[in-house]
Tab-separated table of C-alpha atoms in Angstrom:
chain	number	residue	atom	x	y	z
B	19	MET	CA	-14.496	11.050	-22.890
B	20	ASN	CA	-12.026	8.956	-25.415
B	21	ASN	CA	-8.312	8.446	-24.455
B	22	GLY	CA	-8.513	10.974	-21.706
B	23	GLY	CA	-5.647	11.161	-19.193
B	24	LEU	CA	-4.330	12.838	-16.006
B	25	LEU	CA	-1.267	12.737	-13.853
B	26	VAL	CA	-2.152	13.391	-10.133
B	27	ALA	CA	1.552	14.590	-8.910
B	28	GLY	CA	2.404	15.592	-5.341
B	29	THR	CA	4.336	18.088	-3.473
B	30	THR	CA	5.854	15.413	-1.407
B	31	SER	CA	5.561	11.682	-0.619
B	32	ASP	CA	2.331	10.897	1.135
B	33	ALA	CA	0.630	14.032	0.275
B	34	GLY	CA	-2.279	11.942	-0.840
B	35	LYS	CA	-1.713	11.070	-4.277
B	36	SER	CA	-2.929	7.463	-4.161
B	37	VAL	CA	-6.222	8.321	-2.498
B	38	VAL	CA	-6.813	11.160	-4.783
B	39	THR	CA	-5.917	8.987	-7.778
B	40	ALA	CA	-8.527	6.427	-6.326
B	41	GLY	CA	-11.209	9.196	-5.618
B	42	ILE	CA	-10.984	10.432	-9.376
B	43	CYS	CA	-11.219	7.075	-10.600
B	44	ARG	CA	-14.168	6.403	-8.518
B	45	TRP	CA	-16.017	9.511	-9.489
B	46	LEU	CA	-15.274	8.823	-13.069
B	47	VAL	CA	-16.863	5.344	-12.783
B	48	ARG	CA	-19.908	6.615	-11.445
B	49	GLN	CA	-20.339	8.988	-13.919
B	50	GLY	CA	-20.019	6.134	-16.637
B	51	VAL	CA	-16.592	6.702	-17.819
B	52	LYS	CA	-14.525	3.407	-18.270
B	53	VAL	CA	-11.464	4.092	-16.583
B	54	ALA	CA	-8.261	2.533	-15.417
B	55	PRO	CA	-5.332	3.501	-12.864
B	56	PHE	CA	-1.864	3.448	-13.962
B	57	LYS	CA	1.489	4.179	-12.057
B	58	ALA	CA	4.832	3.741	-14.173
B	59	GLN	CA	6.702	3.062	-11.099
B	60	ASN	CA	6.104	2.170	-7.503
B	61	MET	CA	8.245	1.591	-4.563
B	62	SER	CA	6.561	-0.433	-2.095
B	63	LEU	CA	6.596	-3.279	0.251
B	64	ASN	CA	2.604	-3.630	-0.032
B	65	SER	CA	2.130	-5.798	-3.107
B	66	PHE	CA	-0.713	-7.771	-4.507
B	67	VAL	CA	-0.998	-10.533	-7.093
B	68	THR	CA	-3.421	-10.281	-9.841
B	69	ARG	CA	-5.268	-12.936	-11.483
B	70	GLU	CA	-2.594	-13.693	-14.030
B	71	GLY	CA	-0.034	-14.190	-11.037
B	72	ALA	CA	1.732	-10.669	-11.401
B	73	GLU	CA	3.000	-8.417	-8.771
B	74	ILE	CA	1.926	-4.927	-8.560
B	75	GLY	CA	1.448	-2.409	-5.973
B	76	ARG	CA	-1.178	-2.843	-3.499
B	77	ALA	CA	-2.190	0.965	-4.042
B	78	GLN	CA	-2.886	0.028	-7.746
B	79	ALA	CA	-4.937	-2.825	-6.794
B	80	MET	CA	-7.036	-0.324	-4.644
B	81	GLN	CA	-7.480	2.119	-7.738
B	82	ALA	CA	-8.375	-0.800	-9.870
B	83	GLN	CA	-10.948	-1.430	-7.429
B	84	ALA	CA	-12.161	2.136	-7.262
B	85	CYS	CA	-12.490	1.630	-11.140
B	86	ARG	CA	-14.408	-1.466	-10.690
B	87	VAL	CA	-12.071	-3.214	-12.968
B	88	GLU	CA	-9.669	-6.508	-12.478
B	89	PRO	CA	-6.328	-5.043	-11.671
B	90	THR	CA	-3.210	-6.191	-14.107
B	91	ALA	CA	0.283	-5.825	-14.542
B	92	LEU	CA	-0.200	-2.824	-17.145
B	93	MET	CA	-1.428	-0.702	-14.291
B	94	ASN	CA	1.731	-0.739	-12.408
B	95	PRO	CA	4.440	-1.987	-14.768
B	96	VAL	CA	7.820	-1.207	-12.679
B	97	LEU	CA	7.816	-2.285	-8.921
B	98	LEU	CA	10.671	-1.765	-6.751
B	99	LYS	CA	10.561	-3.766	-3.282
B	100	PRO	CA	12.984	-2.420	-1.068
B	101	GLY	CA	15.539	-4.894	0.760
B	102	GLY	CA	17.664	-2.608	2.633
B	103	GLU	CA	18.935	0.987	2.540
B	104	GLN	CA	20.712	1.014	-0.856
B	105	SER	CA	19.005	-1.687	-2.795
B	106	SER	CA	15.561	-2.944	-4.320
B	107	GLN	CA	14.104	-6.000	-6.077
B	108	VAL	CA	12.855	-4.778	-9.507
B	109	VAL	CA	9.831	-6.258	-10.475
B	110	LEU	CA	8.892	-5.834	-14.449
B	111	LEU	CA	5.514	-6.717	-15.496
B	112	GLY	CA	4.885	-8.238	-12.427
B	113	LYS	CA	7.839	-10.938	-12.243
B	114	PRO	CA	11.298	-10.045	-10.458
B	115	VAL	CA	14.220	-9.307	-12.925
B	116	GLY	CA	16.882	-8.883	-10.254
B	117	GLU	CA	18.206	-6.620	-7.258
B	118	LEU	CA	19.763	-3.245	-8.105
B	119	SER	CA	21.231	-0.631	-6.075
B	120	ALA	CA	19.701	2.926	-5.979
B	121	ARG	CA	22.950	3.979	-8.104
B	122	GLY	CA	22.465	1.288	-10.730
B	123	TYR	CA	18.863	1.771	-11.143
B	124	HIS	CA	18.804	5.851	-11.564
B	125	GLY	CA	22.381	5.319	-13.292
B	126	GLY	CA	20.587	3.748	-16.450
B	127	ARG	CA	18.292	0.777	-15.904
B	128	GLN	CA	15.295	2.895	-15.239
B	129	GLN	CA	15.661	5.065	-18.328
B	130	LYS	CA	15.699	1.740	-20.386
B	131	LEU	CA	12.186	0.910	-18.884
B	132	LEU	CA	10.677	4.128	-20.123
B	133	GLY	CA	9.755	2.283	-23.657
B	134	THR	CA	7.850	-0.295	-21.512
B	135	VAL	CA	6.051	2.215	-19.366
B	136	LEU	CA	4.802	3.823	-22.228
B	137	ASP	CA	3.777	1.028	-23.896
B	138	CYS	CA	1.765	0.128	-20.999
B	139	LEU	CA	0.084	3.062	-20.821
B	140	ALA	CA	-0.667	3.376	-24.570
B	141	GLU	CA	-2.200	0.138	-23.890
B	142	LEU	CA	-4.461	1.059	-21.287
B	143	ARG	CA	-5.331	4.381	-23.334
B	144	GLY	CA	-6.398	2.375	-26.111
B	145	THR	CA	-8.852	0.245	-23.906
B	146	TYR	CA	-10.341	2.951	-21.512
B	147	ASP	CA	-11.837	6.184	-22.144
B	148	ALA	CA	-9.729	7.676	-19.458
B	149	VAL	CA	-6.232	6.829	-17.577
B	150	ILE	CA	-5.662	8.505	-14.248
B	151	CYS	CA	-1.619	8.165	-13.464
B	152	GLU	CA	-0.321	8.572	-10.142
B	153	GLY	CA	3.392	10.063	-9.997
B	154	ALA	CA	5.434	9.380	-7.147
B	155	GLY	CA	7.297	11.477	-4.387
B	156	SER	CA	7.691	15.007	-6.011
B	157	PRO	CA	7.940	16.001	-9.628
B	158	ALA	CA	10.493	18.279	-8.861
B	159	GLU	CA	13.210	16.162	-7.738
B	160	ILE	CA	15.733	17.791	-10.002
B	161	ASN	CA	18.616	15.292	-9.468
B	162	LEU	CA	16.624	12.515	-10.766
B	163	ARG	CA	14.517	14.457	-13.551
B	164	ARG	CA	17.116	13.422	-16.368
B	165	THR	CA	16.096	9.729	-15.840
B	166	ASP	CA	12.483	10.243	-14.701
B	167	ILE	CA	9.849	7.606	-15.836
B	168	VAL	CA	7.167	8.082	-13.342
B	169	ASN	CA	6.235	12.061	-13.274
B	170	MET	CA	7.383	14.646	-15.576
B	171	GLY	CA	8.896	12.106	-17.768
B	172	ILE	CA	6.162	10.061	-18.328
B	173	ALA	CA	3.610	13.468	-18.552
B	174	ARG	CA	5.755	14.651	-21.271
B	175	ASN	CA	6.329	11.795	-23.392
B	176	ALA	CA	2.371	10.852	-23.235
B	177	GLY	CA	1.187	14.606	-23.260
B	178	LEU	CA	-0.727	14.395	-19.825
B	179	PRO	CA	-2.018	17.192	-18.027
B	180	VAL	CA	-0.496	17.313	-14.209
B	181	LEU	CA	-2.763	18.077	-11.200
B	182	VAL	CA	-0.143	18.784	-8.078
B	183	VAL	CA	-1.976	17.574	-4.842
B	184	GLY	CA	-0.224	19.258	-1.400
B	185	ASP	CA	-1.226	18.204	1.874
B	186	ILE	CA	-2.192	21.431	3.762
B	187	ASP	CA	-1.988	19.428	7.193
B	188	ARG	CA	1.596	19.535	6.997
B	189	GLY	CA	1.754	23.202	6.163
B	190	GLY	CA	3.716	25.456	4.087
B	191	VAL	CA	1.324	23.954	0.892
B	192	PHE	CA	1.686	27.620	-0.834
B	193	ALA	CA	5.268	27.299	-0.784
B	194	SER	CA	5.464	23.951	-1.990
B	195	PHE	CA	2.847	24.576	-4.703
B	196	PHE	CA	4.643	27.661	-5.951
B	197	GLY	CA	8.063	25.828	-5.420
B	198	THR	CA	7.206	22.833	-7.517
B	199	VAL	CA	6.060	24.637	-10.398
B	200	ALA	CA	9.189	27.051	-10.307
B	201	LEU	CA	11.749	24.206	-10.218
B	202	LEU	CA	10.347	22.590	-13.341
B	203	SER	CA	11.757	23.221	-17.260
B	204	PRO	CA	9.472	25.274	-19.567
B	205	GLU	CA	8.482	22.379	-21.086
B	206	ASP	CA	7.339	20.606	-17.829
B	207	GLN	CA	5.655	23.724	-16.509
B	208	ALA	CA	3.544	23.751	-19.796
B	209	LEU	CA	1.576	20.418	-18.768
B	210	VAL	CA	1.121	21.570	-14.864
B	211	ALA	CA	-2.439	22.687	-15.253
B	212	GLY	CA	-3.295	23.396	-11.321
B	213	PHE	CA	-3.368	22.332	-7.614
B	214	LEU	CA	-5.632	20.507	-5.446
B	215	VAL	CA	-5.367	21.130	-1.684
B	216	ASN	CA	-5.627	17.830	0.511
B	217	LYS	CA	-6.559	17.437	4.285
B	218	PHE	CA	-8.149	20.990	4.816
B	219	ARG	CA	-9.334	21.710	8.335
B	220	GLY	CA	-11.484	24.674	9.081
B	221	ASP	CA	-13.391	27.388	7.107
B	222	VAL	CA	-12.366	27.272	3.430
B	223	SER	CA	-13.326	30.923	3.039
B	224	LEU	CA	-10.252	31.672	5.102
B	225	LEU	CA	-8.079	30.078	2.490
B	226	GLU	CA	-9.470	31.411	-0.471
B	227	PRO	CA	-7.382	34.691	-0.431
B	228	GLY	CA	-4.210	32.626	-0.713
B	229	LEU	CA	-5.517	30.298	-3.495
B	230	ASP	CA	-6.492	33.449	-5.585
B	231	MET	CA	-2.894	35.006	-4.806
B	232	LEU	CA	-1.491	31.566	-5.823
B	233	HIS	CA	-3.349	31.632	-9.236
B	234	GLY	CA	-2.094	35.238	-9.547
B	235	LEU	CA	1.585	33.995	-8.937
B	236	THR	CA	1.418	30.973	-11.054
B	237	GLY	CA	-1.619	31.518	-13.495
B	238	ARG	CA	-2.817	28.135	-12.433
B	239	PRO	CA	-6.128	27.574	-10.752
B	240	THR	CA	-6.693	25.282	-7.800
B	241	TYR	CA	-9.135	22.576	-8.615
B	242	GLY	CA	-10.811	21.732	-5.322
B	243	VAL	CA	-10.028	21.964	-1.454
B	244	LEU	CA	-10.588	18.462	-0.144
B	245	PRO	CA	-11.395	18.268	3.776
B	246	PHE	CA	-9.381	16.254	6.354
B	247	ARG	CA	-11.197	12.775	6.626
B	248	HIS	CA	-10.403	10.257	9.226
B	249	GLY	CA	-10.170	6.454	7.953
B	250	LEU	CA	-9.353	6.898	4.369
B	251	GLY	CA	-5.503	5.969	4.275
B	252	ILE	CA	-6.305	2.695	2.582
B	253	ASP	CA	-3.341	0.500	1.238
B	254	GLU	CA	-0.858	3.004	1.236
B	255	GLU	CA	2.464	2.364	-0.516
B	256	ASP	CA	5.261	4.774	1.416
B	257	GLY	CA	5.138	3.069	4.925
B	258	LEU	CA	3.214	2.648	8.134
B	259	ARG	CA	1.245	5.716	9.001
B	260	VAL	CA	1.361	5.133	12.298
B	261	SER	CA	3.744	5.605	15.337
B	262	LEU	CA	5.392	2.228	16.026
B	263	ARG	CA	3.136	1.883	19.244
B	264	GLY	CA	0.304	3.371	17.905
B	265	THR	CA	-3.199	1.996	16.788
B	266	VAL	CA	-3.597	0.443	13.482
B	267	ARG	CA	-4.492	3.693	11.054
B	268	GLU	CA	-8.042	4.814	12.543
B	269	SER	CA	-9.141	1.695	13.767
B	270	ASN	CA	-12.952	0.844	13.965
B	271	THR	CA	-14.501	2.563	16.721
B	272	ALA	CA	-17.746	0.286	17.371
B	273	PRO	CA	-18.121	-1.286	20.362
B	274	PRO	CA	-17.825	-4.828	20.765
B	275	VAL	CA	-20.497	-7.159	20.613
B	276	GLY	CA	-19.295	-9.255	23.359
B	277	GLU	CA	-18.135	-8.199	27.008
B	278	ASP	CA	-14.623	-7.799	26.067
B	279	VAL	CA	-12.256	-6.285	23.324
B	280	LEU	CA	-9.623	-8.421	21.744
B	281	ARG	CA	-6.179	-7.147	21.633
B	282	VAL	CA	-3.862	-7.839	18.793
B	283	ALA	CA	-0.048	-6.926	18.794
B	284	VAL	CA	1.816	-6.689	15.293
B	285	CYS	CA	5.513	-7.134	15.544
B	286	ALA	CA	7.173	-4.103	13.657
B	287	ILE	CA	9.863	-6.368	12.100
B	288	PRO	CA	12.176	-4.737	9.752
B	289	LEU	CA	11.032	-4.502	6.191
B	290	MET	CA	7.590	-5.248	7.151
B	291	SER	CA	5.542	-6.042	3.930
B	292	ASN	CA	1.556	-6.116	3.552
B	293	PHE	CA	0.946	-4.676	6.916
B	294	THR	CA	-2.264	-4.583	4.978
B	295	ASP	CA	-2.798	-7.818	6.319
B	296	VAL	CA	-4.045	-6.663	9.384
B	297	ASP	CA	-6.771	-4.066	8.327
B	298	ALA	CA	-9.633	-6.761	7.875
B	299	LEU	CA	-8.917	-7.248	12.130
B	300	ALA	CA	-8.768	-3.526	12.827
B	301	ALA	CA	-11.991	-3.329	11.047
B	302	GLU	CA	-13.776	-5.584	13.365
B	303	PRO	CA	-15.857	-3.868	16.163
B	304	GLY	CA	-14.009	-4.743	19.557
B	305	VAL	CA	-10.896	-5.699	17.999
B	306	VAL	CA	-7.821	-3.356	18.809
B	307	VAL	CA	-4.521	-3.590	16.574
B	308	ARG	CA	-1.476	-2.089	17.261
B	309	PHE	CA	2.178	-2.214	16.517
B	310	VAL	CA	5.091	-3.303	19.293
B	311	ASP	CA	8.528	-3.458	19.389
B	312	ARG	CA	9.160	-4.610	22.948
B	313	PRO	CA	8.639	-8.080	24.721
B	314	GLU	CA	6.643	-6.491	27.304
B	315	GLU	CA	4.153	-5.232	24.965
B	316	LEU	CA	3.086	-8.699	24.300
B	317	ALA	CA	2.176	-9.343	27.723
B	318	ASP	CA	-1.518	-8.324	27.637
B	319	ALA	CA	-2.171	-9.141	23.847
B	320	ASP	CA	-4.545	-11.715	23.150
B	321	LEU	CA	-2.889	-12.448	19.786
B	322	VAL	CA	0.520	-11.774	18.410
B	323	ILE	CA	1.002	-11.587	14.520
B	324	VAL	CA	4.494	-11.860	13.200
B	325	PRO	CA	3.980	-10.333	9.783
B	326	GLY	CA	5.198	-10.425	6.302
B	327	THR	CA	8.830	-9.085	5.657
B	328	ARG	CA	11.134	-8.678	2.720
B	329	GLY	CA	14.133	-9.588	5.111
B	330	THR	CA	12.962	-13.018	6.942
B	331	VAL	CA	16.624	-13.403	8.183
B	332	ARG	CA	16.970	-9.723	9.128
B	333	ALA	CA	13.624	-9.934	10.762
B	334	LEU	CA	14.580	-12.966	12.737
B	335	GLU	CA	18.007	-11.239	14.061
B	336	TRP	CA	16.063	-8.232	15.191
B	337	LEU	CA	13.717	-10.490	17.047
B	338	HIS	CA	16.589	-11.830	19.111
B	339	GLU	CA	17.846	-8.271	19.318
B	340	ARG	CA	14.854	-7.033	21.077
B	341	GLY	CA	14.249	-9.770	23.136
B	342	LEU	CA	11.085	-10.820	21.389
B	343	ALA	CA	12.198	-14.013	20.001
B	344	ASP	CA	12.309	-15.364	23.546
B	345	ALA	CA	8.998	-13.836	24.243
B	346	LEU	CA	7.395	-15.602	21.228
B	347	ARG	CA	8.749	-18.941	22.263
B	348	ARG	CA	7.240	-18.537	25.716
B	349	ARG	CA	3.819	-17.384	24.258
B	350	ALA	CA	3.875	-20.201	22.098
B	351	ALA	CA	4.878	-22.866	24.681
B	352	ASP	CA	2.131	-21.473	27.199
B	353	GLY	CA	-0.339	-21.920	24.454
B	354	ARG	CA	-1.249	-18.368	24.024
B	355	PRO	CA	-2.219	-17.090	20.234
B	356	VAL	CA	0.447	-16.512	17.749
B	357	LEU	CA	-0.152	-16.283	14.003
B	358	GLY	CA	2.720	-15.995	11.443
B	359	ILE	CA	2.115	-14.673	7.851
B	360	CYS	CA	4.556	-15.648	5.071
B	361	GLY	CA	7.839	-14.303	6.345
B	362	GLY	CA	6.354	-14.500	9.546
B	363	PHE	CA	5.511	-18.224	9.140
B	364	GLN	CA	9.205	-18.781	8.363
B	365	ILE	CA	10.543	-17.274	11.225
B	366	LEU	CA	8.268	-19.270	13.507
B	367	GLY	CA	9.719	-22.504	11.640
B	368	GLU	CA	12.631	-24.612	12.854
B	369	HIS	CA	15.220	-24.052	9.823
B	370	ILE	CA	15.752	-21.535	7.227
B	371	GLU	CA	18.215	-22.256	4.155
B	372	ASP	CA	18.467	-18.802	2.647
B	373	GLU	CA	21.158	-18.195	-0.301
B	374	VAL	CA	18.672	-15.639	-2.424
B	375	GLU	CA	17.174	-12.948	-0.034
B	376	SER	CA	20.183	-12.788	2.860
B	377	ARG	CA	22.499	-15.077	1.605
B	378	LYS	CA	23.095	-16.418	4.930
B	379	GLY	CA	22.826	-19.992	4.188
B	380	ALA	CA	21.601	-21.946	7.424
B	381	VAL	CA	19.701	-20.140	9.935
B	382	ASP	CA	17.691	-21.531	12.997
B	383	GLY	CA	14.212	-20.307	13.169
B	384	LEU	CA	12.260	-19.914	16.344
B	385	GLY	CA	11.459	-23.502	16.355
B	386	VAL	CA	7.707	-23.257	17.408
B	387	LEU	CA	6.490	-24.900	14.176
B	388	PRO	CA	7.376	-27.678	12.362
B	389	VAL	CA	8.755	-26.053	8.936
B	390	ARG	CA	11.794	-26.240	7.271
B	391	VAL	CA	12.380	-23.305	4.438
B	392	ARG	CA	14.466	-23.135	1.502
B	393	PHE	CA	14.340	-20.010	-0.621
B	394	ALA	CA	14.207	-20.732	-4.109
B	395	ARG	CA	15.163	-18.184	-6.847
B	396	GLU	CA	11.779	-18.211	-8.359
B	397	LYS	CA	9.206	-16.192	-6.481
B	398	THR	CA	5.917	-17.915	-5.628
B	399	LEU	CA	3.244	-15.780	-6.810
B	400	THR	CA	-0.309	-17.361	-6.917
B	401	ARG	CA	-3.975	-16.449	-5.612
B	402	PRO	CA	-4.844	-19.654	-3.679
B	403	VAL	CA	-8.241	-20.519	-2.509
B	404	GLY	CA	-8.744	-23.275	0.418
B	405	GLU	CA	-10.573	-23.886	3.364
B	406	ALA	CA	-9.814	-23.461	6.971
B	407	LEU	CA	-11.896	-23.800	10.200
B	408	GLY	CA	-14.884	-24.950	8.203
B	409	GLU	CA	-14.779	-21.772	6.142
B	410	ARG	CA	-13.651	-20.649	2.633
B	411	VAL	CA	-10.718	-18.808	2.478
B	412	GLU	CA	-9.047	-16.620	-0.511
B	413	GLY	CA	-5.754	-15.362	-0.335
B	414	TYR	CA	-2.608	-14.388	-2.367
B	415	GLU	CA	1.120	-15.596	-1.978
B	416	ILE	CA	4.374	-13.247	-2.673
B	417	HIS	CA	7.460	-15.287	-1.555
B	418	HIS	CA	10.826	-16.919	-2.303
B	419	GLY	CA	10.784	-19.320	0.723
B	420	VAL	CA	9.546	-22.771	-0.061
B	421	GLY	CA	8.174	-24.517	3.087
B	422	GLU	CA	8.301	-28.154	4.126
B	423	VAL	CA	5.850	-28.785	6.638
B	424	THR	CA	6.728	-31.902	8.911
B	425	GLY	CA	3.808	-32.117	11.465
B	426	GLY	CA	1.304	-30.372	13.082
B	427	GLU	CA	-2.294	-29.874	12.008
B	428	PRO	CA	-2.995	-28.421	8.400
B	429	PHE	CA	-3.655	-24.855	8.092
B	430	LEU	CA	-4.097	-23.348	4.589
B	431	ASP	CA	-0.810	-24.016	3.100
B	432	GLY	CA	1.135	-23.938	6.407
B	433	CYS	CA	0.264	-25.510	9.845
B	434	ARG	CA	-0.971	-25.415	13.373
B	435	VAL	CA	0.448	-26.429	16.550
B	436	GLY	CA	-1.656	-25.701	19.627
B	437	GLN	CA	-2.342	-22.217	19.262
B	438	THR	CA	0.493	-21.088	16.979
B	439	TRP	CA	-0.688	-20.603	13.362
B	440	GLY	CA	1.428	-20.272	10.258
B	441	THR	CA	0.687	-19.649	6.830
B	442	HIS	CA	2.198	-17.905	3.453
B	443	TRP	CA	-1.238	-16.551	2.660
B	444	HIS	CA	-1.651	-13.037	2.718
B	445	GLY	CA	-5.299	-11.361	2.708
B	446	SER	CA	-6.710	-14.359	4.338
B	447	LEU	CA	-8.317	-12.262	7.219
B	448	GLU	CA	-10.250	-10.453	4.613
B	449	SER	CA	-12.661	-13.676	4.122
B	450	ASP	CA	-15.019	-12.827	6.582
B	451	GLY	CA	-16.567	-16.145	7.789
B	452	PHE	CA	-12.932	-17.494	8.099
B	453	ARG	CA	-12.044	-14.304	9.837
B	454	ARG	CA	-14.976	-14.805	12.550
B	455	ALA	CA	-14.161	-18.475	13.131
B	456	PHE	CA	-10.345	-17.738	13.772
B	457	LEU	CA	-11.298	-14.534	16.242
B	458	ARG	CA	-13.445	-16.981	17.967
B	459	GLU	CA	-10.529	-19.396	18.473
B	460	VAL	CA	-8.248	-16.990	19.567
B	461	ALA	CA	-10.857	-15.524	22.041
B	462	ALA	CA	-11.478	-19.050	23.579
B	463	ALA	CA	-7.734	-19.398	24.130
B	464	ALA	CA	-7.187	-16.236	25.321
B	465	GLY	CA	-10.282	-16.509	27.869
B	466	ARG	CA	-11.886	-13.351	26.551
B	467	ARG	CA	-15.609	-13.102	26.182
B	468	PHE	CA	-15.076	-11.588	22.777
B	469	VAL	CA	-18.031	-12.161	20.157
B	470	PRO	CA	-17.167	-11.289	16.361
B	471	ALA	CA	-19.858	-8.954	14.865
B	472	PRO	CA	-21.824	-11.153	12.733
B	473	GLY	CA	-22.672	-8.759	9.924
B	474	THR	CA	-19.045	-7.177	9.064
B	475	SER	CA	-18.053	-7.579	5.554
B	476	PHE	CA	-14.648	-6.464	4.914
B	477	ALA	CA	-15.350	-6.170	1.314
B	478	ALA	CA	-18.383	-3.967	1.829
B	479	LEU	CA	-16.296	-1.618	4.218
B	480	ARG	CA	-13.546	-0.932	1.410
B	481	GLU	CA	-16.136	-0.247	-1.116
B	482	GLU	CA	-17.788	2.477	1.369
B	483	GLN	CA	-14.425	3.813	1.688
B	484	LEU	CA	-13.849	4.047	-1.896
B	485	ASP	CA	-17.217	5.694	-2.356
B	486	ARG	CA	-16.167	8.128	0.224
B	487	LEU	CA	-13.159	8.866	-1.715
B	488	GLY	CA	-15.384	9.592	-4.731
B	489	ASP	CA	-17.599	11.543	-2.577
B	490	LEU	CA	-14.750	13.923	-1.693
B	491	ILE	CA	-14.086	14.510	-5.313
B	492	GLU	CA	-17.465	15.048	-6.362
B	493	GLN	CA	-18.426	17.451	-3.560
B	494	HIS	CA	-15.218	19.407	-3.114
B	495	ALA	CA	-13.462	19.676	-6.452
B	496	ASP	CA	-14.515	21.644	-9.585
B	497	THR	CA	-15.360	18.213	-11.444
B	498	ASP	CA	-16.625	20.449	-14.820
B	499	ALA	CA	-12.983	21.908	-14.927
B	500	LEU	CA	-11.405	18.292	-13.731
B	501	ARG	CA	-13.248	16.551	-16.561
B	502	ARG	CA	-12.229	19.256	-19.294
B	503	LEU	CA	-8.309	18.895	-18.294
B	504	ILE	CA	-9.054	15.006	-18.493
B	505	GLU	CA	-10.408	15.194	-21.849
B	506	SER	CA	-8.419	18.166	-23.511
B	507	GLY	CA	-5.128	18.260	-21.450
B	508	ALA	CA	-3.416	21.078	-20.249
B	509	PRO	CA	-4.602	24.623	-21.192
B	510	GLN	CA	-2.305	26.617	-23.691
B	511	GLY	CA	-0.484	29.269	-22.776
B	512	LEU	CA	0.468	28.537	-19.163
B	513	PRO	CA	3.042	31.128	-18.029
B	514	PHE	CA	6.553	29.991	-17.132
B	515	ILE	CA	7.508	30.984	-13.426
B	516	PRO	CA	11.359	31.421	-13.131
B	517	PRO	CA	13.699	30.258	-12.457
B	518	GLY	CA	12.879	26.949	-13.829
B	519	ALA	CA	15.040	23.782	-13.872
B	520	PRO	CA	18.715	24.075	-13.509
B	521	ALA	CA	20.624	23.736	-16.622
């Protein structure tokens, strides 16, 4: 395979593009193919810092892991980080370049980035045997097609065949497949090679007549039917896949090693970023993680986490509005465990000076940690390594707020007062030894007879998940046809399905 490529598009957001892309990547690398992921433009508050200090979407970092390569800014050249209903921070090649409204971005700026996006893709295709690209939302967003640089815009310019993924668990998958193709121009339709059904439950033989009819209607085959599998929603980009007061994704169901479970409540603050920080806790046998938005839900929690956010001051206001601010202060005063991560750390501090993110100026924090925060225009993007609780810790930092710690005990880059902890480091809980030591402290403070499982390796669990994704592709997709598609492009002579895109 040489300079092969594929665009994985979807009938909707959350159709499964990210995990299907990762699964194809893992299947290919197990076949000895040198492969890389690519997403031209990503909108997400879940981001990651590469070794060269570039910020990219966590989904692309996860896909790079599926490829067994180091993630780089080339894999996600444009990242949009929402800061409200109508504006986002634009991150270009890993560095923030400004805030833009949706109208301003789609009104001209997006199209100007096409050259940069294509250069990044070309560089990857010159380095790897194959590049598996992920689209965004749906390729049939007819109001956005003119300036599109992530779906058919990139496919047309780079000559990529397109595989459309549909989530059958939502219903209406046949109409979604047909309608997606029928709303594309003839030139775009010529690149749509076929379909992939995701999250199917039941007997595939009952689905096959519909797939045959779809083939007859569109002239395009279905490349596979992937069964529904629990626990595969890793590093999503579009939002929290759980109800607000639900358990985090599909938490580990293994029984606790000790006599008690440990209950973790995560405050579901506005513009929550990197909620993947708690995945490592949810992977621990006997740890139950849930997201909460009411003060009474903190009562039975052994640990409360205030997570990161793209709107520190707005999140602080929300905590006051919901009554959670006072509940957090009472917890801290009572010596009950609280952990603030990044924006959550800033919220727990004494004072915030923000002329950058919210432009609210001087704001009082919750005052439970001795830290004063000043927002700088330059964003901190680093991959620190340190030690805490006698264990080695790795993490990554993504923040404008610069903290001045004036007291307490040192804790990573932040501090600790009693059982209240704060740090800017994302990902620290993925360090197994540190996570176990931290949970032992929490259990002791909470009076729980909880014992961390001695052999839990978060990295190994992630590898197992990625291998399961690769297995899904290998076992339930037509891999011979998929490989021909990646190597040779879309078949010639695919029929046009009217009416096509509006003029």
